[in-house]
């Protein structure tokens, strides 16, 4: 897929951008680089590879382990709630 400078200029105009020739040349060069890189990616043979959800073996578990506690006086804490229903705190 090739995009020429005329198409970039038309696209810029439709988006109400003004581009001088230096900017247009830079955009064209960068798009050529990007499109070439994408073409190279599409040529990779990946059919025999197993998909990976996370490519590193290091653990990313940064949360602490939860420790369950039993509240011995729930009424004491429920009385501090702005809104409550029965034995539950209502959060809006």
Backbone as ProteinMPNN parsed JSONL, in Angstrom:
{"seq_chain_A": "XXXXXXXXXXXXXXXXXXXXXXXXXXXXXXXXXXXXXXXXXXXXXXXXXXXXXXXXXXXXXXXXXXXXXXXXXXXXXXXXXXXXXXXXXXXX", "coords_chain_A": {"N_chain_A": [[0.85, -1.182, 0.0], [0.681, 2.073, -0.95], [0.97, 5.495, -0.238], [0.665, 8.55, -1.661], [2.149, 11.87, -1.855], [0.252, 13.708, -2.677], [-2.163, 12.602, -1.764], [-1.772, 12.798, 1.0], [-1.746, 15.563, 1.23], [-4.379, 16.204, 0.442], [-5.791, 14.876, 2.46], [-4.899, 16.277, 4.72], [-5.96, 18.797, 4.128], [-8.699, 18.192, 4.214], [-8.976, 17.773, 6.888], [-8.593, 20.233, 7.833], [-5.964, 21.086, 8.213], [-2.929, 22.819, 7.736], [-0.152, 22.26, 5.751], [3.236, 22.64, 5.117], [5.735, 22.17, 2.531], [8.013, 20.992, 3.674], [7.043, 19.752, 5.998], [5.265, 18.002, 4.791], [7.023, 16.386, 3.296], [8.446, 15.168, 5.389], [6.379, 13.747, 6.695], [5.697, 12.001, 4.625], [8.096, 10.504, 4.339], [8.222, 9.282, 6.884], [5.875, 7.791, 6.835], [6.434, 6.007, 4.778], [8.499, 4.54, 5.959], [7.089, 3.361, 8.101], [5.096, 1.863, 6.736], [6.727, 0.065, 5.348], [7.868, -1.322, 7.489], [5.552, -2.555, 8.499], [4.894, -4.202, 6.335], [7.073, -5.933, 6.462], [6.519, -7.19, 8.892], [4.2, -8.576, 8.23], [5.216, -10.57, 6.652], [6.346, -12.43, 8.321], [6.585, -15.764, 9.527], [4.315, -17.188, 11.465], [2.585, -19.212, 11.995], [3.062, -21.666, 13.294], [3.491, -21.016, 15.903], [2.714, -20.725, 19.384], [0.146, -18.78, 20.749], [0.8, -16.054, 22.98], [-0.16, -14.72, 26.042], [1.099, -13.121, 27.846], [4.292, -12.099, 27.425], [6.502, -12.533, 29.102], [8.215, -14.344, 31.664], [8.347, -13.457, 34.228], [6.733, -12.66, 37.272], [3.942, -10.55, 37.526], [2.492, -9.818, 39.617], [1.53, -7.526, 41.738], [-0.012, -6.922, 43.857], [-1.036, -7.171, 47.268], [-1.552, -10.119, 49.297], [-4.832, -10.91, 50.195], [-6.213, -10.731, 53.429], [-8.572, -12.201, 55.348], [-10.714, -10.758, 57.727], [-12.585, -10.831, 60.738], [-15.215, -8.865, 61.761], [-15.938, -7.857, 64.876], [-17.68, -6.112, 66.112], [-19.912, -5.026, 64.312], [-21.935, -3.086, 64.272], [-20.835, -0.82, 65.402], [-19.16, 0.148, 63.377], [-20.948, 0.432, 61.272], [-22.539, 2.497, 62.155], [-21.038, 4.721, 61.575], [-21.345, 5.069, 58.907], [-22.503, 7.03, 56.197], [-24.772, 6.486, 54.623], [-26.879, 3.71, 55.029], [-28.245, 0.397, 54.791], [-30.01, -1.853, 56.484], [-27.75, -4.269, 57.397], [-25.744, -3.263, 55.819], [-23.532, -1.049, 54.069], [-24.457, 1.658, 52.089], [-23.478, 2.634, 48.972], [-23.324, 5.3, 46.805]], "CA_chain_A": [[0.0, 0.0, 0.0], [1.456, 3.309, -1.056], [0.236, 6.752, -0.122], [1.523, 9.589, -2.24], [2.096, 13.181, -1.195], [-1.012, 14.368, -3.029], [-3.191, 12.084, -0.851], [-1.523, 13.417, 2.306], [-2.15, 16.964, 1.142], [-5.841, 16.206, 0.437], [-6.234, 14.48, 3.792], [-4.626, 17.408, 5.61], [-6.94, 19.847, 3.82], [-10.022, 17.768, 4.694], [-8.948, 17.892, 8.351], [-8.329, 21.655, 8.082], [-4.567, 21.294, 8.571], [-2.08, 23.379, 6.697], [1.163, 21.623, 5.784], [4.173, 23.128, 4.105], [6.415, 21.069, 1.828], [8.946, 20.321, 4.59], [6.228, 18.861, 6.824], [4.734, 16.975, 3.896], [8.127, 15.47, 3.003], [8.727, 14.395, 6.606], [5.269, 12.817, 6.863], [5.824, 10.988, 3.579], [9.222, 9.63, 4.69], [7.865, 8.478, 8.05], [4.849, 6.818, 6.446], [7.125, 4.963, 4.008], [9.196, 3.693, 6.934], [6.078, 2.601, 8.831], [4.488, 0.88, 5.84], [7.736, -0.963, 5.088], [7.949, -2.144, 8.709], [4.342, -3.38, 8.553], [5.038, -5.241, 5.309], [8.02, -6.911, 6.997], [5.812, -7.969, 9.912], [3.242, -9.488, 7.6], [5.934, -11.671, 6.007], [6.826, -13.375, 9.33], [5.875, -17.037, 9.619], [3.93, -17.371, 12.87], [1.53, -20.222, 12.051], [3.407, -22.754, 14.206], [3.764, -20.487, 17.236], [1.61, -20.692, 20.338], [-0.105, -17.405, 21.202], [1.209, -15.753, 24.355], [-0.915, -13.618, 26.623], [2.089, -12.272, 28.494], [5.507, -12.685, 26.867], [7.6, -12.657, 30.053], [7.947, -15.329, 32.714], [8.361, -12.788, 35.528], [5.414, -12.407, 37.838], [3.57, -9.138, 37.582], [1.53, -9.714, 40.709], [2.035, -6.494, 42.626], [-0.956, -6.7, 44.938], [-0.806, -7.964, 48.461], [-2.531, -11.168, 49.535], [-5.909, -10.48, 51.078], [-6.358, -11.456, 54.681], [-9.94, -12.01, 55.836], [-10.841, -10.473, 59.159], [-13.961, -10.86, 61.224], [-15.527, -7.673, 62.543], [-16.66, -8.32, 66.059], [-18.713, -5.141, 66.47], [-20.276, -4.371, 63.059], [-22.795, -1.923, 64.499], [-19.938, 0.288, 65.687], [-18.673, 0.665, 62.102], [-22.1, 0.816, 60.465], [-23.029, 3.786, 62.649], [-20.228, 5.77, 60.955], [-21.679, 5.169, 57.486], [-23.429, 8.1, 55.849], [-25.991, 5.79, 54.21], [-26.834, 2.277, 55.271], [-29.489, -0.353, 54.682], [-29.899, -3.055, 57.305], [-26.374, -4.461, 57.864], [-24.889, -2.944, 54.691], [-23.252, 0.341, 53.761], [-24.962, 1.994, 50.756], [-22.557, 3.504, 48.253], [-23.988, 5.855, 45.617]], "C_chain_A": [[0.893, 1.241, 0.0], [0.514, 4.498, -0.936], [1.141, 7.837, -0.677], [1.276, 10.937, -1.542], [0.796, 13.924, -1.486], [-2.128, 13.914, -2.081], [-3.026, 12.66, 0.558], [-2.014, 14.866, 2.318], [-3.682, 17.083, 1.174], [-6.396, 15.86, 1.814], [-6.034, 15.621, 4.78], [-5.648, 18.516, 5.382], [-8.323, 19.471, 4.335], [-10.12, 17.841, 6.211], [-8.645, 19.326, 8.801], [-6.94, 21.89, 8.678], [-3.889, 22.013, 7.418], [-0.698, 22.761, 6.857], [2.032, 22.255, 4.717], [4.907, 21.923, 3.506], [7.388, 20.314, 2.722], [8.178, 19.322, 5.459], [5.685, 17.696, 5.993], [5.805, 15.936, 3.565], [8.434, 14.583, 4.207], [7.636, 13.353, 6.85], [5.36, 11.68, 5.857], [6.941, 10.0, 3.919], [8.867, 8.72, 5.865], [6.805, 7.443, 7.701], [5.465, 5.685, 5.631], [7.835, 3.995, 4.952], [8.197, 2.791, 7.652], [5.454, 1.516, 7.958], [5.454, -0.252, 5.5], [7.862, -1.893, 6.295], [6.734, -3.059, 8.816], [4.374, -4.488, 7.515], [5.994, -6.33, 5.789], [7.349, -7.78, 8.058], [4.867, -8.977, 9.281], [3.927, -10.672, 6.918], [6.465, -12.696, 7.019], [5.961, -14.624, 9.356], [5.569, -17.315, 11.097], [2.868, -18.457, 13.053], [1.81, -21.309, 13.089], [3.657, -22.283, 15.637], [2.515, -20.5, 18.101], [1.403, -19.25, 20.778], [0.287, -17.23, 22.666], [0.386, -14.57, 24.855], [0.016, -12.616, 27.293], [3.45, -12.844, 28.129], [6.665, -12.884, 27.84], [7.234, -13.645, 31.142], [7.918, -14.702, 34.103], [6.934, -12.515, 35.997], [5.148, -10.914, 37.885], [2.559, -8.891, 38.69], [2.076, -8.73, 41.741], [1.124, -6.25, 43.824], [-0.635, -7.594, 46.12], [-1.833, -9.086, 48.519], [-3.581, -10.646, 50.502], [-5.95, -11.365, 52.314], [-7.757, -11.153, 55.206], [-9.918, -11.739, 57.332], [-12.32, -10.508, 59.521], [-14.182, -9.627, 62.088], [-16.427, -8.094, 63.698], [-17.783, -7.377, 66.46], [-19.17, -4.392, 65.208], [-21.115, -3.115, 63.26], [-21.96, -0.664, 64.759], [-19.467, 0.952, 64.383], [-19.827, 1.135, 61.21], [-22.669, 2.162, 60.897], [-22.254, 4.954, 62.05], [-20.579, 5.991, 59.491], [-22.694, 6.275, 57.256], [-24.782, 7.525, 55.457], [-25.836, 4.309, 54.496], [-28.212, 1.687, 55.094], [-29.273, -1.668, 55.41], [-28.451, -3.195, 57.797], [-25.358, -4.127, 56.772], [-24.693, -1.438, 54.542], [-23.709, 0.584, 52.324], [-23.987, 2.987, 50.139], [-23.25, 3.979, 46.99], [-22.996, 6.519, 44.722]], "O_chain_A": [[1.752, 1.407, 0.866], [-0.595, 4.492, -1.471], [2.263, 8.015, -0.204], [0.337, 11.104, -0.763], [0.3, 14.676, -0.646], [-2.941, 14.727, -1.643], [-4.011, 12.971, 1.228], [-2.615, 15.327, 3.288], [-4.221, 17.957, 1.852], [-7.355, 16.477, 2.277], [-6.916, 15.897, 5.593], [-6.146, 19.109, 6.339], [-9.049, 20.329, 4.838], [-11.215, 17.957, 6.761], [-8.464, 19.593, 9.989], [-6.752, 22.762, 9.526], [-4.25, 21.823, 6.257], [-0.14, 22.737, 7.954], [1.625, 22.391, 3.563], [4.707, 20.789, 3.941], [7.572, 19.11, 2.545], [8.61, 18.183, 5.635], [5.654, 16.553, 6.448], [5.523, 14.738, 3.554], [8.656, 13.381, 4.056], [7.936, 12.205, 7.176], [5.126, 10.522, 6.203], [6.753, 8.789, 3.8], [9.173, 7.528, 5.845], [6.838, 6.328, 8.223], [5.065, 4.53, 5.774], [7.777, 2.78, 4.766], [8.433, 1.591, 7.794], [5.302, 0.376, 8.397], [5.039, -1.404, 5.378], [7.952, -3.111, 6.138], [6.873, -4.225, 9.187], [3.925, -5.601, 7.787], [5.756, -7.514, 5.553], [7.592, -8.986, 8.11], [4.753, -10.108, 9.754], [3.276, -11.678, 6.636], [6.984, -13.735, 6.611], [4.74, -14.543, 9.221], [6.467, -17.638, 11.875], [2.313, -18.606, 14.141], [0.874, -21.822, 13.703], [4.004, -23.094, 16.496], [1.401, -20.31, 17.612], [2.361, -18.567, 21.14], [0.125, -18.138, 23.481], [0.256, -13.553, 24.173], [-0.25, -11.414, 27.303], [3.743, -13.983, 28.494], [7.721, -13.365, 27.431], [6.064, -13.769, 31.503], [7.504, -15.354, 35.062], [6.054, -12.183, 35.204], [6.02, -10.12, 38.239], [1.859, -7.878, 38.696], [2.97, -9.061, 42.519], [1.455, -5.459, 44.707], [-0.028, -8.653, 45.966], [-2.871, -9.012, 47.862], [-3.254, -10.014, 51.507], [-5.75, -12.578, 52.246], [-8.091, -10.0, 55.477], [-9.208, -12.394, 58.094], [-13.185, -10.241, 58.687], [-13.43, -9.374, 63.03], [-17.525, -8.616, 63.504], [-18.749, -7.807, 67.091], [-18.836, -3.217, 65.054], [-21.002, -2.171, 62.478], [-22.355, 0.434, 64.368], [-19.388, 2.178, 64.303], [-19.694, 2.12, 60.483], [-23.226, 2.888, 60.074], [-22.764, 6.074, 62.02], [-20.163, 6.984, 58.894], [-23.635, 6.436, 58.033], [-25.821, 8.014, 55.902], [-24.785, 3.723, 54.237], [-29.222, 2.378, 55.226], [-28.454, -2.492, 55.002], [-27.971, -2.335, 58.535], [-24.24, -4.641, 56.789], [-25.589, -0.653, 54.855], [-23.384, -0.202, 51.433], [-23.707, 4.041, 50.71], [-23.712, 3.166, 46.189], [-23.367, 7.045, 43.672]]}, "name": "protein", "num_of_chains": 1, "seq": "XXXXXXXXXXXXXXXXXXXXXXXXXXXXXXXXXXXXXXXXXXXXXXXXXXXXXXXXXXXXXXXXXXXXXXXXXXXXXXXXXXXXXXXXXXXX"}
